[in-house]
PDB file of C-alpha atoms in Angstrom:
ATOM      1  CA  MET A   1       9.435  10.975  13.125  1.00  0.00           C
ATOM      2  CA  ALA A   2       8.494  10.848   9.434  1.00  0.00           C
ATOM      3  CA  LYS A   3      11.182  12.224   7.125  1.00  0.00           C
ATOM      4  CA  ILE A   4      10.044  15.222   5.044  1.00  0.00           C
ATOM      5  CA  LEU A   5      11.015  14.679   1.385  1.00  0.00           C
ATOM      6  CA  VAL A   6       9.268  17.702  -0.140  1.00  0.00           C
ATOM      7  CA  LYS A   7       7.853  20.744   1.609  1.00  0.00           C
ATOM      8  CA  GLY A   8       5.827  23.292  -0.345  1.00  0.00           C
ATOM      9  CA  ASN A   9       3.443  26.124   0.351  1.00  0.00           C
ATOM     10  CA  GLY A  10       0.953  24.506   2.740  1.00  0.00           C
ATOM     11  CA  PHE A  11       1.829  20.871   1.993  1.00  0.00           C
ATOM     12  CA  ALA A  12       4.461  18.245   2.679  1.00  0.00           C
ATOM     13  CA  VAL A  13       5.318  14.799   1.308  1.00  0.00           C
ATOM     14  CA  MET A  14       6.989  12.532   3.854  1.00  0.00           C
ATOM     15  CA  TYR A  15       8.337   9.014   4.236  1.00  0.00           C
ATOM     16  CA  LYS A  16       6.707   7.174   7.157  1.00  0.00           C
ATOM     17  CA  GLU A  17       8.679   4.341   8.718  1.00  0.00           C
ATOM     18  CA  ALA A  18       6.976   1.089   9.692  1.00  0.00           C
ATOM     19  CA  GLY A  19       5.587   1.433  13.207  1.00  0.00           C
ATOM     20  CA  GLU A  20       4.851   5.154  12.952  1.00  0.00           C
ATOM     21  CA  ASP A  21       1.279   6.383  13.372  1.00  0.00           C
ATOM     22  CA  SER A  22       0.111   8.184  10.204  1.00  0.00           C
ATOM     23  CA  GLU A  23      -2.023  10.571  12.231  1.00  0.00           C
ATOM     24  CA  LYS A  24       1.020  11.866  14.104  1.00  0.00           C
ATOM     25  CA  THR A  25       3.208  12.588  11.072  1.00  0.00           C
ATOM     26  CA  ALA A  26       1.623  15.843   9.860  1.00  0.00           C
ATOM     27  CA  PRO A  27       3.574  19.068  10.370  1.00  0.00           C
ATOM     28  CA  SER A  28       1.883  21.757  12.470  1.00  0.00           C
ATOM     29  CA  GLY A  29      -1.193  23.267  10.799  1.00  0.00           C
ATOM     30  CA  MET A  30      -1.578  20.414   8.304  1.00  0.00           C
ATOM     31  CA  GLY A  31      -3.798  17.345   8.157  1.00  0.00           C
ATOM     32  CA  ILE A  32      -2.947  13.918   6.765  1.00  0.00           C
ATOM     33  CA  SER A  33      -4.329  13.330   3.255  1.00  0.00           C
ATOM     34  CA  TYR A  34      -4.524   9.525   3.670  1.00  0.00           C
ATOM     35  CA  ARG A  35      -3.428   6.866   6.153  1.00  0.00           C
ATOM     36  CA  LEU A  36      -0.990   3.978   5.989  1.00  0.00           C
ATOM     37  CA  ASP A  37      -1.384   1.013   8.342  1.00  0.00           C
ATOM     38  CA  MET A  38       0.910   1.186  11.381  1.00  0.00           C
ATOM     39  CA  PRO A  39       3.240  -1.676  10.274  1.00  0.00           C
ATOM     40  CA  VAL A  40       3.526  -0.286   6.722  1.00  0.00           C
ATOM     41  CA  ALA A  41       6.216   2.130   5.514  1.00  0.00           C
ATOM     42  CA  GLY A  42       5.858   4.523   2.615  1.00  0.00           C
ATOM     43  CA  LEU A  43       5.026   7.926   1.230  1.00  0.00           C
ATOM     44  CA  ILE A  44       2.429   9.978   3.035  1.00  0.00           C
ATOM     45  CA  ALA A  45       1.172  13.499   2.351  1.00  0.00           C
ATOM     46  CA  ALA A  46      -0.176  16.292   4.524  1.00  0.00           C
ATOM     47  CA  ALA A  47      -1.762  19.605   3.565  1.00  0.00           C
ATOM     48  CA  ALA A  48      -3.196  22.715   5.181  1.00  0.00           C
ATOM     49  CA  PRO A  49      -6.810  23.711   4.468  1.00  0.00           C
ATOM     50  CA  GLY A  50      -7.031  25.815   1.305  1.00  0.00           C
ATOM     51  CA  SER A  51      -3.496  24.959   0.190  1.00  0.00           C
ATOM     52  CA  GLY A  52      -4.655  23.699  -3.223  1.00  0.00           C
ATOM     53  CA  PHE A  53      -2.662  20.490  -2.777  1.00  0.00           C
ATOM     54  CA  GLU A  54      -4.257  17.644  -4.739  1.00  0.00           C
ATOM     55  CA  ILE A  55      -3.266  13.985  -4.946  1.00  0.00           C
ATOM     56  CA  VAL A  56      -3.550  12.649  -8.489  1.00  0.00           C
ATOM     57  CA  SER A  57      -2.612   9.012  -7.830  1.00  0.00           C
ATOM     58  CA  LYS A  58      -0.817   6.637  -5.458  1.00  0.00           C
ATOM     59  CA  LYS A  59       0.935   3.387  -6.323  1.00  0.00           C
ATOM     60  CA  TYR A  60       1.733   0.685  -3.796  1.00  0.00           C
ATOM     61  CA  PHE A  61       4.408  -2.009  -4.068  1.00  0.00           C
ATOM     62  CA  LEU A  62       4.276  -5.333  -2.259  1.00  0.00           C
ATOM     63  CA  VAL A  63       5.873  -8.743  -2.008  1.00  0.00           C
ATOM     64  CA  CYS A  64       3.469 -11.650  -1.474  1.00  0.00           C
ATOM     65  CA  SER A  65       3.539 -15.428  -1.287  1.00  0.00           C
ATOM     66  CA  GLY A  66       3.030 -17.527  -4.403  1.00  0.00           C
ATOM     67  CA  LYS A  67       2.893 -16.907  -8.126  1.00  0.00           C
ATOM     68  CA  ILE A  68      -0.056 -14.722  -9.108  1.00  0.00           C
ATOM     69  CA  ASP A  69      -2.019 -15.692 -12.200  1.00  0.00           C
ATOM     70  CA  PRO A  70      -2.898 -13.742 -14.273  1.00  0.00           C
ATOM     71  CA  ASP A  71       0.033 -11.273 -14.254  1.00  0.00           C
ATOM     72  CA  SER A  72      -2.327  -8.289 -14.131  1.00  0.00           C
ATOM     73  CA  GLY A  73      -5.948  -7.632 -13.372  1.00  0.00           C
ATOM     74  CA  THR A  74      -8.384  -6.359 -10.792  1.00  0.00           C
ATOM     75  CA  MET A  75      -9.568  -7.628  -7.435  1.00  0.00           C
ATOM     76  CA  GLU A  76     -13.116  -6.823  -6.329  1.00  0.00           C
ATOM     77  CA  ASP A  77     -14.600  -7.799  -2.983  1.00  0.00           C
ATOM     78  CA  PHE A  78     -17.112  -6.841  -0.326  1.00  0.00           C
ATOM     79  CA  LEU A  79     -14.966  -6.179   2.756  1.00  0.00           C
ATOM     80  CA  TYR A  80     -15.918  -6.101   6.416  1.00  0.00           C
ATOM     81  CA  HIS A  81     -13.543  -4.661   9.021  1.00  0.00           C
ATOM     82  CA  ASP A  82     -13.885  -6.144  12.492  1.00  0.00           C
ATOM     83  CA  PRO A  83     -12.687  -3.480  14.949  1.00  0.00           C
ATOM     84  CA  ARG A  84     -12.383  -6.013  17.802  1.00  0.00           C
ATOM     85  CA  SER A  85      -9.775  -8.115  16.004  1.00  0.00           C
ATOM     86  CA  ASN A  86      -8.595  -5.226  13.787  1.00  0.00           C
ATOM     87  CA  ARG A  87      -8.883  -7.518  10.756  1.00  0.00           C
ATOM     88  CA  THR A  88     -10.616  -7.067   7.420  1.00  0.00           C
ATOM     89  CA  PHE A  89     -12.094  -9.963   5.488  1.00  0.00           C
ATOM     90  CA  PRO A  90     -14.264 -10.562   2.405  1.00  0.00           C
ATOM     91  CA  VAL A  91     -17.938 -11.432   2.760  1.00  0.00           C
ATOM     92  CA  LYS A  92     -20.423 -12.604   0.132  1.00  0.00           C
ATOM     93  CA  LYS A  93     -22.821  -9.660   0.080  1.00  0.00           C
ATOM     94  CA  LEU A  94     -23.398  -6.097   1.175  1.00  0.00           C
ATOM     95  CA  ARG A  95     -24.768  -5.564   4.667  1.00  0.00           C
ATOM     96  CA  LYS A  96     -24.223  -3.136   7.508  1.00  0.00           C
ATOM     97  CA  GLY A  97     -20.526  -2.330   7.895  1.00  0.00           C
ATOM     98  CA  VAL A  98     -19.573  -3.945   4.566  1.00  0.00           C
ATOM     99  CA  LYS A  99     -17.956  -1.857   1.823  1.00  0.00           C
ATOM    100  CA  GLU A 100     -17.104  -2.524  -1.794  1.00  0.00           C
ATOM    101  CA  ALA A 101     -13.361  -2.720  -2.493  1.00  0.00           C
ATOM    102  CA  LYS A 102     -11.504  -2.677  -5.794  1.00  0.00           C
ATOM    103  CA  LEU A 103      -7.852  -2.521  -6.817  1.00  0.00           C
ATOM    104  CA  SER A 104      -5.787  -3.061  -9.959  1.00  0.00           C
ATOM    105  CA  TYR A 105      -2.498  -4.944  -9.836  1.00  0.00           C
ATOM    106  CA  GLU A 106       0.473  -5.875 -12.020  1.00  0.00           C
ATOM    107  CA  VAL A 107       3.094  -8.544 -11.290  1.00  0.00           C
ATOM    108  CA  LEU A 108       6.574  -7.036 -11.703  1.00  0.00           C
ATOM    109  CA  GLY A 109       8.675 -10.059 -10.785  1.00  0.00           C
ATOM    110  CA  TYR A 110       8.654 -13.569  -9.360  1.00  0.00           C
ATOM    111  CA  ASP A 111      11.314 -15.358  -7.299  1.00  0.00           C
ATOM    112  CA  GLU A 112      10.859 -19.079  -7.938  1.00  0.00           C
ATOM    113  CA  LYS A 113      13.232 -20.207  -5.184  1.00  0.00           C
ATOM    114  CA  GLU A 114      11.408 -18.270  -2.454  1.00  0.00           C
ATOM    115  CA  ASP A 115       7.985 -18.524  -4.186  1.00  0.00           C
ATOM    116  CA  LEU A 116       7.400 -14.770  -3.778  1.00  0.00           C
ATOM    117  CA  SER A 117       5.890 -12.258  -6.212  1.00  0.00           C
ATOM    118  CA  PHE A 118       6.707  -8.550  -6.502  1.00  0.00           C
ATOM    119  CA  VAL A 119       3.555  -6.607  -7.379  1.00  0.00           C
ATOM    120  CA  SER A 120       2.357  -3.036  -7.917  1.00  0.00           C
ATOM    121  CA  ALA A 121      -1.189  -2.082  -6.927  1.00  0.00           C
ATOM    122  CA  VAL A 122      -3.427   0.932  -7.447  1.00  0.00           C
ATOM    123  CA  LEU A 123      -6.486   1.342  -5.235  1.00  0.00           C
ATOM    124  CA  ASP A 124      -9.840   2.381  -6.660  1.00  0.00           C
ATOM    125  CA  THR A 125     -11.180   2.393  -3.081  1.00  0.00           C
ATOM    126  CA  GLY A 126      -9.362   3.001   0.186  1.00  0.00           C
ATOM    127  CA  ARG A 127     -10.577   0.449   2.727  1.00  0.00           C
ATOM    128  CA  THR A 128      -8.902  -0.512   5.999  1.00  0.00           C
ATOM    129  CA  HIS A 129      -6.220  -3.159   5.335  1.00  0.00           C
ATOM    130  CA  GLN A 130      -7.566  -3.449   1.781  1.00  0.00           C
ATOM    131  CA  ILE A 131      -4.430  -4.628  -0.015  1.00  0.00           C
ATOM    132  CA  ARG A 132      -3.467  -6.947   2.817  1.00  0.00           C
ATOM    133  CA  ALA A 133      -6.944  -8.514   3.017  1.00  0.00           C
ATOM    134  CA  GLN A 134      -7.594  -8.866  -0.720  1.00  0.00           C
ATOM    135  CA  PHE A 135      -4.269 -10.584  -1.474  1.00  0.00           C
ATOM    136  CA  ALA A 136      -4.570 -12.828   1.590  1.00  0.00           C
ATOM    137  CA  ALA A 137      -8.098 -13.857   0.544  1.00  0.00           C
ATOM    138  CA  ARG A 138      -6.572 -15.216  -2.678  1.00  0.00           C
ATOM    139  CA  ARG A 139      -3.895 -17.180  -0.788  1.00  0.00           C
ATOM    140  CA  HIS A 140      -1.199 -14.590  -1.496  1.00  0.00           C
ATOM    141  CA  PRO A 141      -0.583 -13.021   1.930  1.00  0.00           C
ATOM    142  CA  LEU A 142       1.985 -10.245   2.019  1.00  0.00           C
ATOM    143  CA  ALA A 143       5.413 -11.351   3.209  1.00  0.00           C
ATOM    144  CA  GLY A 144       5.758 -10.637   6.917  1.00  0.00           C
ATOM    145  CA  ASP A 145       2.037 -10.049   7.466  1.00  0.00           C
ATOM    146  CA  GLY A 146       1.290 -12.607  10.181  1.00  0.00           C
ATOM    147  CA  LYS A 147      -2.078 -10.982  10.885  1.00  0.00           C
ATOM    148  CA  TYR A 148      -3.231 -12.190   7.465  1.00  0.00           C
ATOM    149  CA  GLY A 149      -1.602 -15.611   7.442  1.00  0.00           C
ATOM    150  CA  SER A 150       1.968 -15.066   6.242  1.00  0.00           C
ATOM    151  CA  ARG A 151       4.565 -17.456   7.610  1.00  0.00           C
ATOM    152  CA  VAL A 152       7.395 -15.398   6.137  1.00  0.00           C
ATOM    153  CA  LYS A 153       9.472 -13.640   8.802  1.00  0.00           C
ATOM    154  CA  CYS A 154      10.233 -10.037   7.805  1.00  0.00           C
ATOM    155  CA  PRO A 155       8.656  -6.579   8.126  1.00  0.00           C
ATOM    156  CA  VAL A 156       5.308  -6.317   6.298  1.00  0.00           C
ATOM    157  CA  ALA A 157       6.362  -6.090   2.632  1.00  0.00           C
ATOM    158  CA  LEU A 158       4.089  -3.238   1.549  1.00  0.00           C
ATOM    159  CA  THR A 159       4.983   0.350   0.744  1.00  0.00           C
ATOM    160  CA  CYS A 160       3.290   3.357  -0.810  1.00  0.00           C
ATOM    161  CA  GLY A 161       6.147   3.893  -3.245  1.00  0.00           C
ATOM    162  CA  GLU A 162       4.848   6.397  -5.781  1.00  0.00           C
ATOM    163  CA  LEU A 163       2.794   9.532  -5.292  1.00  0.00           C
ATOM    164  CA  THR A 164       1.678  11.914  -8.028  1.00  0.00           C
ATOM    165  CA  TYR A 165       0.299  15.257  -6.924  1.00  0.00           C
ATOM    166  CA  LYS A 166      -0.562  18.753  -8.098  1.00  0.00           C
ATOM    167  CA  ALA A 167       0.320  21.855  -6.107  1.00  0.00           C
ATOM    168  CA  GLY A 168       0.767  25.580  -6.493  1.00  0.00           C
ATOM    169  CA  ALA A 169      -0.746  28.055  -8.906  1.00  0.00           C
ATOM    170  CA  GLU A 170       0.449  26.151 -11.982  1.00  0.00           C
ATOM    171  CA  LYS A 171      -1.109  22.856 -10.803  1.00  0.00           C
ATOM    172  CA  GLU A 172       1.496  20.871 -12.705  1.00  0.00           C
ATOM    173  CA  ALA A 173       1.691  17.167 -11.910  1.00  0.00           C
ATOM    174  CA  GLU A 174       4.799  16.045 -10.068  1.00  0.00           C
ATOM    175  CA  THR A 175       5.826  12.564  -9.063  1.00  0.00           C
ATOM    176  CA  ILE A 176       7.702  11.453  -5.978  1.00  0.00           C
ATOM    177  CA  VAL A 177       9.171   7.960  -5.964  1.00  0.00           C
ATOM    178  CA  ARG A 178      10.819   6.197  -3.062  1.00  0.00           C
ATOM    179  CA  MET A 179      12.559   2.924  -3.694  1.00  0.00           C
ATOM    180  CA  PRO A 180      11.585   0.115  -1.332  1.00  0.00           C
ATOM    181  CA  GLU A 181      14.297  -0.630   1.219  1.00  0.00           C
ATOM    182  CA  ARG A 182      16.872  -3.000  -0.217  1.00  0.00           C
ATOM    183  CA  ILE A 183      16.345  -5.498   2.575  1.00  0.00           C
ATOM    184  CA  TRP A 184      14.802  -8.926   2.340  1.00  0.00           C
ATOM    185  CA  PRO A 185      12.422  -9.622   0.592  1.00  0.00           C
ATOM    186  CA  TRP A 186      12.758  -6.549  -1.662  1.00  0.00           C
ATOM    187  CA  ASN A 187      16.364  -7.450  -2.532  1.00  0.00           C
ATOM    188  CA  LEU A 188      15.209 -10.700  -4.190  1.00  0.00           C
ATOM    189  CA  PHE A 189      14.188  -8.663  -7.211  1.00  0.00           C
ATOM    190  CA  ALA A 190      16.427  -6.970  -9.761  1.00  0.00           C
ATOM    191  CA  ALA A 191      16.864  -3.208  -9.483  1.00  0.00           C
ATOM    192  CA  ASP A 192      15.165  -2.675 -12.869  1.00  0.00           C
ATOM    193  CA  GLU A 193      11.997  -4.306 -11.494  1.00  0.00           C
ATOM    194  CA  LEU A 194      11.789  -1.784  -8.669  1.00  0.00           C
ATOM    195  CA  PRO A 195       9.957   1.533  -9.027  1.00  0.00           C
ATOM    196  CA  HIS A 196      12.164   4.319 -10.358  1.00  0.00           C
TER     197      HIS A 196
END
Protein backbone atom coordinates (compact mmCIF):
# COMPACT_ATOMS: atom_id res chain seq x y z
CA MET A 1 0.00 0.00 0.00
CA ALA A 2 1.40 3.41 -0.99
CA LYS A 3 2.38 5.57 1.98
CA ILE A 4 0.46 8.87 2.18
CA LEU A 5 2.92 11.75 2.75
CA VAL A 6 0.50 14.67 2.42
CA LYS A 7 -3.29 14.62 2.47
CA GLY A 8 -5.24 17.77 1.68
CA ASN A 9 -8.76 18.74 0.75
CA GLY A 10 -9.51 16.37 -2.14
CA PHE A 11 -5.91 15.37 -2.91
CA ALA A 12 -3.08 13.21 -1.63
CA VAL A 13 0.64 12.85 -2.36
CA MET A 14 1.97 9.35 -1.75
CA TYR A 15 5.15 7.31 -2.02
CA LYS A 16 4.68 4.22 -4.22
CA GLU A 17 7.02 1.31 -3.61
CA ALA A 18 8.53 -0.62 -6.51
CA GLY A 19 6.13 -3.37 -7.54
CA GLU A 20 2.97 -1.47 -6.63
CA ASP A 21 0.40 -0.71 -9.33
CA SER A 22 -0.07 3.07 -9.69
CA GLU A 23 -3.74 2.62 -10.56
CA LYS A 24 -4.43 0.96 -7.21
CA THR A 25 -2.80 3.59 -4.99
CA ALA A 26 -5.49 6.30 -5.06
CA PRO A 27 -7.55 6.84 -1.92
CA SER A 28 -11.31 6.38 -2.25
CA GLY A 29 -12.97 9.03 -4.43
CA MET A 30 -9.71 10.14 -6.05
CA GLY A 31 -8.04 9.38 -9.37
CA ILE A 32 -4.33 9.05 -10.09
CA SER A 33 -2.81 12.18 -11.66
CA TYR A 34 -0.02 10.26 -13.45
CA ARG A 35 1.43 6.75 -13.54
CA LEU A 36 4.77 5.28 -12.57
CA ASP A 37 5.95 2.01 -14.13
CA MET A 38 5.33 -1.03 -11.92
CA PRO A 39 9.04 -1.64 -11.05
CA VAL A 40 9.63 2.06 -10.28
CA ALA A 41 9.28 3.68 -6.85
CA GLY A 42 8.52 7.32 -6.21
CA LEU A 43 6.09 10.12 -5.55
CA ILE A 44 2.61 9.81 -6.98
CA ALA A 45 -0.40 12.10 -6.64
CA ALA A 46 -4.15 11.56 -6.62
CA ALA A 47 -6.99 14.07 -6.66
CA ALA A 48 -10.78 14.17 -6.60
CA PRO A 49 -12.67 15.85 -9.46
CA GLY A 50 -13.02 19.58 -8.84
CA SER A 51 -10.45 19.61 -6.03
CA GLY A 52 -8.36 22.33 -7.69
CA PHE A 53 -5.20 20.25 -7.24
CA GLU A 54 -2.65 21.10 -9.94
CA ILE A 55 0.77 19.59 -10.61
CA VAL A 56 3.32 22.25 -11.51
CA SER A 57 6.31 19.99 -12.20
CA LYS A 58 7.86 16.57 -11.53
CA LYS A 59 11.54 15.69 -11.35
CA TYR A 60 12.88 12.17 -11.72
CA PHE A 61 16.21 10.83 -10.46
CA LEU A 62 18.02 7.85 -11.95
CA VAL A 63 21.27 5.94 -11.95
CA CYS A 64 22.43 4.67 -15.35
CA SER A 65 25.41 2.92 -16.90
CA GLY A 66 28.30 4.92 -18.32
CA LYS A 67 29.42 8.52 -18.26
CA ILE A 68 26.96 10.82 -20.02
CA ASP A 69 28.37 13.52 -22.28
CA PRO A 70 27.39 16.33 -22.29
CA ASP A 71 26.54 16.83 -18.58
CA SER A 72 23.17 18.37 -19.45
CA GLY A 73 20.89 18.60 -22.42
CA THR A 74 17.75 17.25 -24.03
CA MET A 75 16.80 13.93 -25.56
CA GLU A 76 14.28 13.89 -28.41
CA ASP A 77 12.98 10.76 -30.09
CA PHE A 78 10.03 9.22 -31.90
CA LEU A 79 8.95 6.37 -29.61
CA TYR A 80 6.87 3.30 -30.35
CA HIS A 81 5.47 1.16 -27.53
CA ASP A 82 4.96 -2.50 -28.40
CA PRO A 83 2.18 -3.79 -26.12
CA ARG A 84 3.05 -7.44 -26.86
CA SER A 85 6.57 -7.16 -25.44
CA ASN A 86 5.70 -4.19 -23.19
CA ARG A 87 8.80 -2.39 -24.50
CA THR A 88 9.26 1.08 -25.95
CA PHE A 89 11.88 1.86 -28.56
CA PRO A 90 12.90 4.74 -30.84
CA VAL A 91 12.01 4.70 -34.53
CA LYS A 92 13.17 6.99 -37.34
CA LYS A 93 9.89 8.68 -38.25
CA LEU A 94 6.31 9.28 -37.23
CA ARG A 95 3.78 6.62 -38.17
CA LYS A 96 0.76 5.00 -36.58
CA GLY A 97 1.38 4.35 -32.88
CA VAL A 98 4.55 6.48 -32.78
CA LYS A 99 4.73 9.52 -30.49
CA GLU A 100 7.23 12.32 -30.08
CA ALA A 101 9.16 12.21 -26.80
CA LYS A 102 11.33 14.86 -25.17
CA LEU A 103 13.09 15.20 -21.82
CA SER A 104 15.74 17.42 -20.26
CA TYR A 105 18.48 15.96 -18.08
CA GLU A 106 21.37 17.00 -15.84
CA VAL A 107 24.20 14.79 -14.59
CA LEU A 108 24.53 15.18 -10.81
CA GLY A 109 27.37 12.74 -10.17
CA TYR A 110 29.54 10.01 -11.66
CA ASP A 111 31.08 6.96 -9.97
CA GLU A 112 34.19 6.07 -11.98
CA LYS A 113 34.78 2.73 -10.25
CA GLU A 114 31.28 1.41 -11.01
CA ASP A 115 30.93 3.45 -14.26
CA LEU A 116 27.50 4.75 -13.18
CA SER A 117 25.99 8.22 -13.53
CA PHE A 118 23.46 9.88 -11.22
CA VAL A 119 21.07 12.02 -13.26
CA SER A 120 17.97 14.19 -12.83
CA ALA A 121 15.38 14.32 -15.61
CA VAL A 122 12.32 16.43 -16.37
CA LEU A 123 9.80 15.16 -18.91
CA ASP A 124 8.30 17.44 -21.53
CA THR A 125 6.16 14.48 -22.66
CA GLY A 126 4.91 11.51 -20.68
CA ARG A 127 5.35 8.39 -22.81
CA THR A 128 5.30 4.78 -21.64
CA HIS A 129 8.77 3.80 -20.35
CA GLN A 130 10.08 7.09 -21.77
CA ILE A 131 13.05 7.66 -19.48
CA ARG A 132 14.02 4.00 -19.53
CA ALA A 133 13.83 3.77 -23.34
CA GLN A 134 15.54 7.07 -24.16
CA PHE A 135 18.56 6.46 -21.90
CA ALA A 136 18.87 2.84 -23.06
CA ALA A 137 18.79 3.96 -26.71
CA ARG A 138 21.93 6.01 -25.98
CA ARG A 139 23.70 3.04 -24.35
CA HIS A 140 22.98 4.28 -20.83
CA PRO A 141 20.42 1.76 -19.53
CA LEU A 142 19.15 2.39 -16.02
CA ALA A 143 20.84 0.27 -13.36
CA GLY A 144 18.73 -2.80 -12.67
CA ASP A 145 16.56 -2.40 -15.77
CA GLY A 146 17.11 -5.76 -17.47
CA LYS A 147 14.17 -5.12 -19.81
CA TYR A 148 16.23 -2.37 -21.45
CA GLY A 149 19.63 -4.06 -21.43
CA SER A 150 21.12 -3.38 -18.00
CA ARG A 151 23.44 -6.05 -16.63
CA VAL A 152 23.55 -4.37 -13.23
CA LYS A 153 21.74 -6.38 -10.54
CA CYS A 154 19.59 -4.12 -8.34
CA PRO A 155 16.05 -2.70 -8.29
CA VAL A 156 15.36 -0.37 -11.25
CA ALA A 157 17.24 2.81 -10.28
CA LEU A 158 14.55 5.36 -11.14
CA THR A 159 12.38 7.41 -8.83
CA CYS A 160 10.00 10.34 -9.11
CA GLY A 161 11.78 12.24 -6.35
CA GLU A 162 10.40 15.77 -6.52
CA LEU A 163 6.86 17.00 -7.03
CA THR A 164 5.74 20.62 -7.08
CA TYR A 165 2.02 21.27 -6.88
CA LYS A 166 -0.60 23.92 -6.20
CA ALA A 167 -3.64 23.28 -4.04
CA GLY A 168 -6.29 25.09 -2.05
CA ALA A 169 -7.78 28.54 -2.42
CA GLU A 170 -4.40 30.28 -2.22
CA LYS A 171 -2.89 28.13 -5.01
CA GLU A 172 0.58 28.55 -3.54
CA ALA A 173 3.27 26.27 -4.92
CA GLU A 174 4.55 23.62 -2.55
CA THR A 175 7.30 21.10 -3.08
CA ILE A 176 7.54 17.55 -1.79
CA VAL A 177 10.91 15.84 -1.94
CA ARG A 178 11.66 12.23 -1.14
CA MET A 179 15.25 11.13 -0.97
CA PRO A 180 16.07 8.02 -3.00
CA GLU A 181 16.58 4.96 -0.81
CA ARG A 182 20.13 4.81 0.48
CA ILE A 183 20.68 1.37 -1.00
CA TRP A 184 22.94 0.42 -3.86
CA PRO A 185 23.36 2.11 -6.35
CA TRP A 186 22.03 5.34 -4.78
CA ASN A 187 24.55 5.12 -1.93
CA LEU A 188 27.46 5.45 -4.39
CA PHE A 189 26.78 9.17 -4.51
CA ALA A 190 27.44 11.76 -1.82
CA ALA A 191 24.46 13.00 0.18
CA ASP A 192 24.90 16.54 -1.20
CA GLU A 193 24.36 15.18 -4.73
CA LEU A 194 20.98 13.75 -3.79
CA PRO A 195 17.76 15.76 -4.04
CA HIS A 196 16.98 17.72 -0.89
